JSON list of C-alpha atoms in Angstrom, two decimals:
[
{"chain": "A", "resi": 1, "resn": "MET", "atom": "CA", "xyz": [137.78, 3.38, 43.96]},
{"chain": "A", "resi": 2, "resn": "THR", "atom": "CA", "xyz": [136.71, 6.74, 45.16]},
{"chain": "A", "resi": 3, "resn": "PRO", "atom": "CA", "xyz": [133.25, 7.28, 46.42]},
{"chain": "A", "resi": 4, "resn": "VAL", "atom": "CA", "xyz": [132.13, 9.71, 43.49]},
{"chain": "A", "resi": 5, "resn": "ARG", "atom": "CA", "xyz": [133.56, 7.63, 40.98]},
{"chain": "A", "resi": 6, "resn": "ARG", "atom": "CA", "xyz": [131.31, 4.90, 42.38]},
{"chain": "A", "resi": 7, "resn": "LEU", "atom": "CA", "xyz": [128.43, 7.31, 42.67]},
{"chain": "A", "resi": 8, "resn": "ALA", "atom": "CA", "xyz": [128.74, 8.65, 38.69]},
{"chain": "A", "resi": 9, "resn": "LEU", "atom": "CA", "xyz": [129.04, 5.21, 37.49]},
{"chain": "A", "resi": 10, "resn": "VAL", "atom": "CA", "xyz": [126.14, 3.34, 39.60]},
{"chain": "A", "resi": 11, "resn": "ILE", "atom": "CA", "xyz": [124.36, 6.20, 37.71]},
{"chain": "A", "resi": 12, "resn": "THR", "atom": "CA", "xyz": [126.00, 5.38, 34.95]},
{"chain": "A", "resi": 13, "resn": "LEU", "atom": "CA", "xyz": [124.14, 1.78, 34.47]},
{"chain": "A", "resi": 14, "resn": "SER", "atom": "CA", "xyz": [121.19, 2.67, 35.92]},
{"chain": "A", "resi": 15, "resn": "ALA", "atom": "CA", "xyz": [120.88, 5.03, 32.81]},
{"chain": "A", "resi": 16, "resn": "LEU", "atom": "CA", "xyz": [121.65, 1.89, 30.36]},
{"chain": "A", "resi": 17, "resn": "ALA", "atom": "CA", "xyz": [119.54, -0.04, 32.57]},
{"chain": "A", "resi": 18, "resn": "ALA", "atom": "CA", "xyz": [116.46, 2.03, 32.05]},
{"chain": "A", "resi": 19, "resn": "GLY", "atom": "CA", "xyz": [117.29, 2.99, 28.61]},
{"chain": "A", "resi": 20, "resn": "HIS", "atom": "CA", "xyz": [117.59, 7.37, 29.91]},
{"chain": "A", "resi": 21, "resn": "LEU", "atom": "CA", "xyz": [120.91, 8.31, 29.05]},
{"chain": "A", "resi": 22, "resn": "PRO", "atom": "CA", "xyz": [120.76, 11.47, 28.17]},
{"chain": "A", "resi": 23, "resn": "ALA", "atom": "CA", "xyz": [120.05, 12.50, 23.76]},
{"chain": "A", "resi": 24, "resn": "GLN", "atom": "CA", "xyz": [123.10, 12.46, 21.89]},
{"chain": "A", "resi": 25, "resn": "GLU", "atom": "CA", "xyz": [122.95, 16.47, 20.28]},
{"chain": "A", "resi": 26, "resn": "PRO", "atom": "CA", "xyz": [121.95, 15.50, 17.42]},
{"chain": "A", "resi": 27, "resn": "ALA", "atom": "CA", "xyz": [124.83, 16.91, 13.95]},
{"chain": "A", "resi": 28, "resn": "TRP", "atom": "CA", "xyz": [123.95, 19.59, 12.02]},
{"chain": "A", "resi": 29, "resn": "ASP", "atom": "CA", "xyz": [125.04, 21.08, 8.81]},
{"chain": "A", "resi": 30, "resn": "PRO", "atom": "CA", "xyz": [125.97, 24.41, 7.69]},
{"chain": "A", "resi": 31, "resn": "ILE", "atom": "CA", "xyz": [124.18, 26.54, 4.85]},
{"chain": "A", "resi": 32, "resn": "SER", "atom": "CA", "xyz": [126.21, 27.62, 1.27]},
{"chain": "A", "resi": 33, "resn": "ASN", "atom": "CA", "xyz": [126.69, 28.23, -1.68]},
{"chain": "A", "resi": 34, "resn": "ALA", "atom": "CA", "xyz": [128.16, 24.44, -2.67]},
{"chain": "A", "resi": 35, "resn": "GLY", "atom": "CA", "xyz": [126.20, 22.87, -0.59]},
{"chain": "A", "resi": 36, "resn": "ILE", "atom": "CA", "xyz": [123.40, 24.53, -3.51]},
{"chain": "A", "resi": 37, "resn": "VAL", "atom": "CA", "xyz": [125.57, 22.82, -6.18]},
{"chain": "A", "resi": 38, "resn": "ARG", "atom": "CA", "xyz": [125.79, 19.62, -4.68]},
{"chain": "A", "resi": 39, "resn": "ALA", "atom": "CA", "xyz": [122.30, 19.45, -3.97]},
{"chain": "A", "resi": 40, "resn": "SER", "atom": "CA", "xyz": [120.81, 20.31, -6.90]},
{"chain": "A", "resi": 41, "resn": "GLY", "atom": "CA", "xyz": [122.90, 17.31, -7.82]},
{"chain": "A", "resi": 42, "resn": "GLN", "atom": "CA", "xyz": [121.65, 14.71, -6.81]},
{"chain": "A", "resi": 43, "resn": "VAL", "atom": "CA", "xyz": [117.64, 16.03, -6.97]},
{"chain": "A", "resi": 44, "resn": "ASP", "atom": "CA", "xyz": [119.33, 16.24, -10.57]},
{"chain": "A", "resi": 45, "resn": "SER", "atom": "CA", "xyz": [120.18, 12.35, -10.49]},
{"chain": "A", "resi": 46, "resn": "VAL", "atom": "CA", "xyz": [117.89, 10.65, -9.18]},
{"chain": "A", "resi": 47, "resn": "PHE", "atom": "CA", "xyz": [114.47, 12.97, -10.34]},
{"chain": "A", "resi": 48, "resn": "ILE", "atom": "CA", "xyz": [115.84, 14.76, -13.40]},
{"chain": "A", "resi": 49, "resn": "ASP", "atom": "CA", "xyz": [118.74, 11.56, -15.18]},
{"chain": "A", "resi": 50, "resn": "ARG", "atom": "CA", "xyz": [117.31, 8.68, -13.08]},
{"chain": "A", "resi": 51, "resn": "LEU", "atom": "CA", "xyz": [121.04, 7.96, -12.49]},
{"chain": "A", "resi": 52, "resn": "VAL", "atom": "CA", "xyz": [120.30, 6.44, -9.00]},
{"chain": "A", "resi": 53, "resn": "PRO", "atom": "CA", "xyz": [116.53, 5.45, -7.49]},
{"chain": "A", "resi": 54, "resn": "GLU", "atom": "CA", "xyz": [117.50, 7.33, -4.46]},
{"chain": "A", "resi": 55, "resn": "HIS", "atom": "CA", "xyz": [119.77, 9.65, -2.03]},
{"chain": "A", "resi": 56, "resn": "TYR", "atom": "CA", "xyz": [119.54, 11.29, 1.21]},
{"chain": "A", "resi": 57, "resn": "VAL", "atom": "CA", "xyz": [120.78, 15.00, 0.66]},
{"chain": "A", "resi": 58, "resn": "LYS", "atom": "CA", "xyz": [122.03, 17.60, 4.02]},
{"chain": "A", "resi": 59, "resn": "GLY", "atom": "CA", "xyz": [120.39, 19.21, 6.05]},
{"chain": "A", "resi": 60, "resn": "GLY", "atom": "CA", "xyz": [122.48, 22.18, 5.21]},
{"chain": "A", "resi": 61, "resn": "ASP", "atom": "CA", "xyz": [122.89, 21.21, 1.86]},
{"chain": "A", "resi": 62, "resn": "TRP", "atom": "CA", "xyz": [118.80, 21.03, 1.25]},
{"chain": "A", "resi": 63, "resn": "VAL", "atom": "CA", "xyz": [118.62, 23.65, 2.93]},
{"chain": "A", "resi": 64, "resn": "SER", "atom": "CA", "xyz": [120.83, 25.75, 0.83]},
{"chain": "A", "resi": 65, "resn": "TYR", "atom": "CA", "xyz": [118.67, 24.85, -2.03]},
{"chain": "A", "resi": 66, "resn": "LEU", "atom": "CA", "xyz": [115.16, 26.30, -1.29]},
{"chain": "A", "resi": 67, "resn": "ALA", "atom": "CA", "xyz": [116.85, 29.20, -0.65]},
{"chain": "A", "resi": 68, "resn": "ALA", "atom": "CA", "xyz": [118.05, 29.54, -4.47]},
{"chain": "A", "resi": 69, "resn": "ARG", "atom": "CA", "xyz": [114.15, 28.47, -5.03]},
{"chain": "A", "resi": 70, "resn": "LEU", "atom": "CA", "xyz": [113.28, 31.60, -2.23]},
{"chain": "A", "resi": 71, "resn": "GLY", "atom": "CA", "xyz": [116.25, 33.81, -4.97]},
{"chain": "A", "resi": 72, "resn": "ALA", "atom": "CA", "xyz": [118.22, 34.25, -1.19]},
{"chain": "A", "resi": 73, "resn": "VAL", "atom": "CA", "xyz": [121.33, 34.12, -2.86]},
{"chain": "A", "resi": 74, "resn": "PRO", "atom": "CA", "xyz": [123.73, 34.25, -2.83]},
{"chain": "A", "resi": 75, "resn": "ILE", "atom": "CA", "xyz": [124.62, 32.64, 0.98]},
{"chain": "A", "resi": 76, "resn": "PRO", "atom": "CA", "xyz": [126.57, 34.38, 2.89]},
{"chain": "A", "resi": 77, "resn": "GLU", "atom": "CA", "xyz": [129.70, 32.75, 3.72]},
{"chain": "A", "resi": 78, "resn": "PRO", "atom": "CA", "xyz": [130.92, 31.74, 6.17]},
{"chain": "A", "resi": 79, "resn": "SER", "atom": "CA", "xyz": [127.38, 31.20, 7.04]},
{"chain": "A", "resi": 80, "resn": "GLY", "atom": "CA", "xyz": [126.87, 30.60, 10.93]},
{"chain": "A", "resi": 81, "resn": "ILE", "atom": "CA", "xyz": [123.13, 29.85, 9.95]},
{"chain": "A", "resi": 82, "resn": "ARG", "atom": "CA", "xyz": [122.97, 24.99, 10.82]},
{"chain": "A", "resi": 83, "resn": "VAL", "atom": "CA", "xyz": [120.87, 22.66, 10.07]},
{"chain": "A", "resi": 84, "resn": "THR", "atom": "CA", "xyz": [119.58, 19.49, 11.40]},
{"chain": "A", "resi": 85, "resn": "VAL", "atom": "CA", "xyz": [117.16, 17.48, 10.33]},
{"chain": "A", "resi": 86, "resn": "ASP", "atom": "CA", "xyz": [114.69, 13.66, 11.34]},
{"chain": "A", "resi": 87, "resn": "SER", "atom": "CA", "xyz": [111.69, 12.12, 10.70]},
{"chain": "A", "resi": 88, "resn": "THR", "atom": "CA", "xyz": [110.32, 14.70, 12.06]},
{"chain": "A", "resi": 89, "resn": "ARG", "atom": "CA", "xyz": [111.36, 18.43, 10.72]},
{"chain": "A", "resi": 90, "resn": "ILE", "atom": "CA", "xyz": [113.52, 20.53, 9.97]},
{"chain": "A", "resi": 91, "resn": "LEU", "atom": "CA", "xyz": [115.65, 23.39, 12.50]},
{"chain": "A", "resi": 92, "resn": "VAL", "atom": "CA", "xyz": [117.47, 25.54, 11.35]},
{"chain": "A", "resi": 93, "resn": "ARG", "atom": "CA", "xyz": [119.97, 27.57, 13.33]},
{"chain": "A", "resi": 94, "resn": "GLY", "atom": "CA", "xyz": [121.23, 30.75, 13.83]},
{"chain": "A", "resi": 95, "resn": "ARG", "atom": "CA", "xyz": [121.77, 34.34, 14.96]},
{"chain": "A", "resi": 96, "resn": "MET", "atom": "CA", "xyz": [120.84, 37.10, 13.74]},
{"chain": "A", "resi": 97, "resn": "VAL", "atom": "CA", "xyz": [123.87, 38.84, 12.66]},
{"chain": "A", "resi": 98, "resn": "ASP", "atom": "CA", "xyz": [123.59, 35.59, 10.79]},
{"chain": "A", "resi": 99, "resn": "LEU", "atom": "CA", "xyz": [120.48, 36.97, 8.80]},
{"chain": "A", "resi": 100, "resn": "PRO", "atom": "CA", "xyz": [121.60, 38.95, 4.97]},
{"chain": "A", "resi": 101, "resn": "GLU", "atom": "CA", "xyz": [120.26, 42.60, 5.79]},
{"chain": "A", "resi": 102, "resn": "GLU", "atom": "CA", "xyz": [117.36, 43.00, 4.20]},
{"chain": "A", "resi": 103, "resn": "THR", "atom": "CA", "xyz": [116.20, 39.73, 5.97]},
{"chain": "A", "resi": 104, "resn": "ARG", "atom": "CA", "xyz": [116.88, 41.14, 9.44]},
{"chain": "A", "resi": 105, "resn": "SER", "atom": "CA", "xyz": [114.74, 43.98, 8.25]},
{"chain": "A", "resi": 106, "resn": "LEU", "atom": "CA", "xyz": [111.58, 41.72, 8.27]},
{"chain": "A", "resi": 107, "resn": "PHE", "atom": "CA", "xyz": [111.16, 42.13, 11.46]},
{"chain": "A", "resi": 108, "resn": "GLY", "atom": "CA", "xyz": [110.39, 45.25, 11.89]},
{"chain": "A", "resi": 109, "resn": "PRO", "atom": "CA", "xyz": [109.58, 46.09, 16.20]},
{"chain": "A", "resi": 110, "resn": "LEU", "atom": "CA", "xyz": [110.59, 43.04, 17.39]},
{"chain": "A", "resi": 111, "resn": "GLN", "atom": "CA", "xyz": [114.30, 43.70, 16.17]},
{"chain": "A", "resi": 112, "resn": "MET", "atom": "CA", "xyz": [113.74, 45.85, 19.37]},
{"chain": "A", "resi": 113, "resn": "PHE", "atom": "CA", "xyz": [114.30, 43.46, 21.09]},
{"chain": "A", "resi": 114, "resn": "ALA", "atom": "CA", "xyz": [117.24, 41.25, 19.45]},
{"chain": "A", "resi": 115, "resn": "ASP", "atom": "CA", "xyz": [120.24, 42.26, 19.28]},
{"chain": "A", "resi": 116, "resn": "SER", "atom": "CA", "xyz": [122.83, 40.80, 17.07]},
{"chain": "A", "resi": 117, "resn": "THR", "atom": "CA", "xyz": [124.34, 37.80, 18.86]},
{"chain": "A", "resi": 118, "resn": "THR", "atom": "CA", "xyz": [119.99, 36.55, 19.22]},
{"chain": "A", "resi": 119, "resn": "THR", "atom": "CA", "xyz": [119.83, 33.11, 18.72]},
{"chain": "A", "resi": 120, "resn": "LEU", "atom": "CA", "xyz": [116.87, 31.92, 15.97]},
{"chain": "A", "resi": 121, "resn": "GLU", "atom": "CA", "xyz": [116.26, 28.83, 15.19]},
{"chain": "A", "resi": 122, "resn": "ALA", "atom": "CA", "xyz": [113.36, 27.72, 12.33]},
{"chain": "A", "resi": 123, "resn": "GLU", "atom": "CA", "xyz": [111.40, 24.96, 12.41]},
{"chain": "A", "resi": 124, "resn": "VAL", "atom": "CA", "xyz": [109.20, 23.17, 9.40]},
{"chain": "A", "resi": 125, "resn": "VAL", "atom": "CA", "xyz": [107.73, 20.20, 8.45]},
{"chain": "A", "resi": 126, "resn": "MET", "atom": "CA", "xyz": [106.40, 18.74, 5.75]},
{"chain": "A", "resi": 127, "resn": "ALA", "atom": "CA", "xyz": [102.64, 18.39, 5.56]},
{"chain": "A", "resi": 128, "resn": "PRO", "atom": "CA", "xyz": [100.52, 16.37, 2.68]},
{"chain": "A", "resi": 129, "resn": "THR", "atom": "CA", "xyz": [100.57, 17.35, -0.10]},
{"chain": "A", "resi": 130, "resn": "GLY", "atom": "CA", "xyz": [98.76, 15.29, -4.27]},
{"chain": "A", "resi": 131, "resn": "PRO", "atom": "CA", "xyz": [101.11, 14.18, -6.22]},
{"chain": "A", "resi": 132, "resn": "GLY", "atom": "CA", "xyz": [103.78, 16.46, -7.10]},
{"chain": "A", "resi": 133, "resn": "VAL", "atom": "CA", "xyz": [104.13, 18.37, -4.69]},
{"chain": "A", "resi": 134, "resn": "VAL", "atom": "CA", "xyz": [105.80, 18.31, -2.03]},
{"chain": "A", "resi": 135, "resn": "ARG", "atom": "CA", "xyz": [104.63, 20.94, 0.98]},
{"chain": "A", "resi": 136, "resn": "PHE", "atom": "CA", "xyz": [107.58, 22.46, 3.65]},
{"chain": "A", "resi": 137, "resn": "VAL", "atom": "CA", "xyz": [105.72, 24.79, 5.89]},
{"chain": "A", "resi": 138, "resn": "LEU", "atom": "CA", "xyz": [107.51, 26.65, 8.54]},
{"chain": "A", "resi": 139, "resn": "THR", "atom": "CA", "xyz": [106.08, 26.18, 11.85]},
{"chain": "A", "resi": 140, "resn": "VAL", "atom": "CA", "xyz": [107.90, 27.80, 15.74]},
{"chain": "A", "resi": 141, "resn": "ILE", "atom": "CA", "xyz": [110.23, 30.79, 14.71]},
{"chain": "A", "resi": 142, "resn": "ARG", "atom": "CA", "xyz": [112.14, 30.46, 18.28]},
{"chain": "A", "resi": 143, "resn": "VAL", "atom": "CA", "xyz": [114.16, 33.63, 19.53]},
{"chain": "A", "resi": 144, "resn": "ASN", "atom": "CA", "xyz": [116.02, 32.74, 22.35]},
{"chain": "A", "resi": 145, "resn": "GLY", "atom": "CA", "xyz": [114.49, 29.70, 22.85]},
{"chain": "A", "resi": 146, "resn": "PHE", "atom": "CA", "xyz": [110.74, 31.25, 22.79]},
{"chain": "A", "resi": 147, "resn": "ALA", "atom": "CA", "xyz": [108.30, 31.03, 20.81]},
{"chain": "A", "resi": 148, "resn": "ILE", "atom": "CA", "xyz": [107.40, 33.92, 19.83]},
{"chain": "A", "resi": 149, "resn": "PRO", "atom": "CA", "xyz": [103.56, 35.01, 19.36]},
{"chain": "A", "resi": 150, "resn": "GLU", "atom": "CA", "xyz": [101.03, 34.08, 16.19]},
{"chain": "A", "resi": 151, "resn": "THR", "atom": "CA", "xyz": [99.71, 38.06, 17.38]},
{"chain": "A", "resi": 152, "resn": "PHE", "atom": "CA", "xyz": [103.68, 39.06, 16.13]},
{"chain": "A", "resi": 153, "resn": "LEU", "atom": "CA", "xyz": [104.98, 36.19, 13.53]},
{"chain": "A", "resi": 154, "resn": "GLN", "atom": "CA", "xyz": [101.57, 36.71, 11.04]},
{"chain": "A", "resi": 155, "resn": "PRO", "atom": "CA", "xyz": [102.55, 39.76, 9.97]},
{"chain": "A", "resi": 156, "resn": "PHE", "atom": "CA", "xyz": [106.84, 38.73, 10.21]},
{"chain": "A", "resi": 157, "resn": "LEU", "atom": "CA", "xyz": [105.28, 35.91, 7.29]},
{"chain": "A", "resi": 158, "resn": "ALA", "atom": "CA", "xyz": [103.06, 38.47, 5.71]},
{"chain": "A", "resi": 159, "resn": "ARG", "atom": "CA", "xyz": [106.30, 39.86, 5.12]},
{"chain": "A", "resi": 160, "resn": "VAL", "atom": "CA", "xyz": [108.31, 37.86, 4.08]},
{"chain": "A", "resi": 161, "resn": "GLY", "atom": "CA", "xyz": [105.55, 36.14, 1.75]},
{"chain": "A", "resi": 162, "resn": "ARG", "atom": "CA", "xyz": [106.03, 39.99, -0.33]},
{"chain": "A", "resi": 163, "resn": "GLN", "atom": "CA", "xyz": [109.54, 39.61, -0.33]},
{"chain": "A", "resi": 164, "resn": "TYR", "atom": "CA", "xyz": [109.37, 36.40, -2.03]},
{"chain": "A", "resi": 165, "resn": "PRO", "atom": "CA", "xyz": [106.73, 35.63, -4.27]},
{"chain": "A", "resi": 166, "resn": "VAL", "atom": "CA", "xyz": [107.95, 31.91, -4.00]},
{"chain": "A", "resi": 167, "resn": "LEU", "atom": "CA", "xyz": [105.64, 31.63, -0.93]},
{"chain": "A", "resi": 168, "resn": "THR", "atom": "CA", "xyz": [102.37, 30.84, -0.59]},
{"chain": "A", "resi": 169, "resn": "LYS", "atom": "CA", "xyz": [100.69, 34.70, 0.81]},
{"chain": "A", "resi": 170, "resn": "THR", "atom": "CA", "xyz": [101.12, 34.27, 4.19]},
{"chain": "A", "resi": 171, "resn": "GLY", "atom": "CA", "xyz": [104.78, 33.47, 4.32]},
{"chain": "A", "resi": 172, "resn": "ARG", "atom": "CA", "xyz": [104.60, 30.39, 5.73]},
{"chain": "A", "resi": 173, "resn": "GLU", "atom": "CA", "xyz": [104.14, 27.59, 2.99]},
{"chain": "A", "resi": 174, "resn": "LEU", "atom": "CA", "xyz": [106.46, 26.55, -0.09]},
{"chain": "A", "resi": 175, "resn": "LEU", "atom": "CA", "xyz": [105.29, 23.93, -2.27]},
{"chain": "A", "resi": 176, "resn": "VAL", "atom": "CA", "xyz": [108.40, 21.69, -4.71]},
{"chain": "A", "resi": 177, "resn": "ALA", "atom": "CA", "xyz": [107.35, 19.93, -7.20]},
{"chain": "A", "resi": 178, "resn": "VAL", "atom": "CA", "xyz": [108.44, 17.15, -8.08]},
{"chain": "A", "resi": 179, "resn": "PRO", "atom": "CA", "xyz": [107.27, 14.02, -10.42]},
{"chain": "A", "resi": 180, "resn": "GLU", "atom": "CA", "xyz": [105.06, 12.46, -9.73]},
{"chain": "A", "resi": 181, "resn": "ASP", "atom": "CA", "xyz": [106.55, 8.84, -9.40]},
{"chain": "A", "resi": 182, "resn": "GLY", "atom": "CA", "xyz": [108.71, 11.33, -7.65]},
{"chain": "A", "resi": 183, "resn": "ARG", "atom": "CA", "xyz": [108.69, 10.89, -3.24]},
{"chain": "A", "resi": 184, "resn": "VAL", "atom": "CA", "xyz": [110.09, 12.57, -0.53]},
{"chain": "A", "resi": 185, "resn": "ARG", "atom": "CA", "xyz": [110.64, 12.47, 2.97]},
{"chain": "A", "resi": 186, "resn": "LEU", "atom": "CA", "xyz": [112.49, 13.68, 5.82]},
{"chain": "A", "resi": 187, "resn": "SER", "atom": "CA", "xyz": [114.35, 11.06, 8.33]},
{"chain": "A", "resi": 188, "resn": "GLY", "atom": "CA", "xyz": [117.29, 10.80, 10.32]},
{"chain": "A", "resi": 189, "resn": "ARG", "atom": "CA", "xyz": [119.74, 10.90, 7.29]},
{"chain": "A", "resi": 190, "resn": "GLY", "atom": "CA", "xyz": [119.05, 13.92, 5.68]},
{"chain": "A", "resi": 191, "resn": "VAL", "atom": "CA", "xyz": [115.68, 14.45, 2.97]},
{"chain": "A", "resi": 192, "resn": "HIS", "atom": "CA", "xyz": [115.33, 11.08, 1.43]},
{"chain": "A", "resi": 193, "resn": "ARG", "atom": "CA", "xyz": [114.24, 11.59, -2.25]},
{"chain": "A", "resi": 194, "resn": "TRP", "atom": "CA", "xyz": [113.57, 8.79, -4.20]},
{"chain": "A", "resi": 195, "resn": "ILE", "atom": "CA", "xyz": [111.72, 7.06, -7.19]},
{"chain": "A", "resi": 196, "resn": "GLU", "atom": "CA", "xyz": [108.36, 4.52, -6.43]},
{"chain": "A", "resi": 197, "resn": "PRO", "atom": "CA", "xyz": [108.44, 1.56, -8.49]},
{"chain": "A", "resi": 198, "resn": "VAL", "atom": "CA", "xyz": [106.14, 1.72, -10.82]},
{"chain": "A", "resi": 199, "resn": "THR", "atom": "CA", "xyz": [103.78, -2.50, -9.91]},
{"chain": "A", "resi": 200, "resn": "ALA", "atom": "CA", "xyz": [102.69, -3.45, -13.61]},
{"chain": "A", "resi": 201, "resn": "ALA", "atom": "CA", "xyz": [99.74, -4.51, -13.65]},
{"chain": "A", "resi": 202, "resn": "ALA", "atom": "CA", "xyz": [98.24, -8.33, -13.31]},
{"chain": "A", "resi": 203, "resn": "PRO", "atom": "CA", "xyz": [97.72, -10.04, -16.60]},
{"chain": "A", "resi": 204, "resn": "PRO", "atom": "CA", "xyz": [93.83, -10.03, -16.91]},
{"chain": "A", "resi": 205, "resn": "ARG", "atom": "CA", "xyz": [92.84, -13.90, -16.31]},
{"chain": "A", "resi": 206, "resn": "ARG", "atom": "CA", "xyz": [91.33, -15.79, -19.49]},
{"chain": "A", "resi": 207, "resn": "ARG", "atom": "CA", "xyz": [87.70, -17.11, -18.59]}
]
């Protein structure tokens, strides 16, 4: 074994022992018009038709479904916009050129600092809500890896809110109705939706 291979083996074994191997790149799913159909059918099978008790929707299909709710359809295809989901957030990544023209125009003066190959990344989290509502909140937008300062981000999102009235006025939040016994959470497998089983009330005790 050459000295270089021996060194590589030592580093690998040390990383395994310490549990510090580099994190694997997450799976990224594209958004698509077909994803809207798939996600809609999966949502209905759990929440409307009650055919299955639970389902996982891939990140790309879920964001496609949300885009349809916003009215941002049809999705231009093939789309360069990709989505990944873990237990804490949804990440949406693409390039400026991947966005529809009407969406690019909302960036206003920010376009002066970007070209068609500029990468964009939006981070969305789920926020606490009451029964029957799921709340998705956009927390940050990154341009070429750098977060847009709130001074510029707030006016941009306000324009987004005016363009898509389904959002709140801030442009940050989307409220999605679900049945009162319906539950949604994020996971590494995608967006998990299920029906919370009803626990039968215990019969009254006889005196």
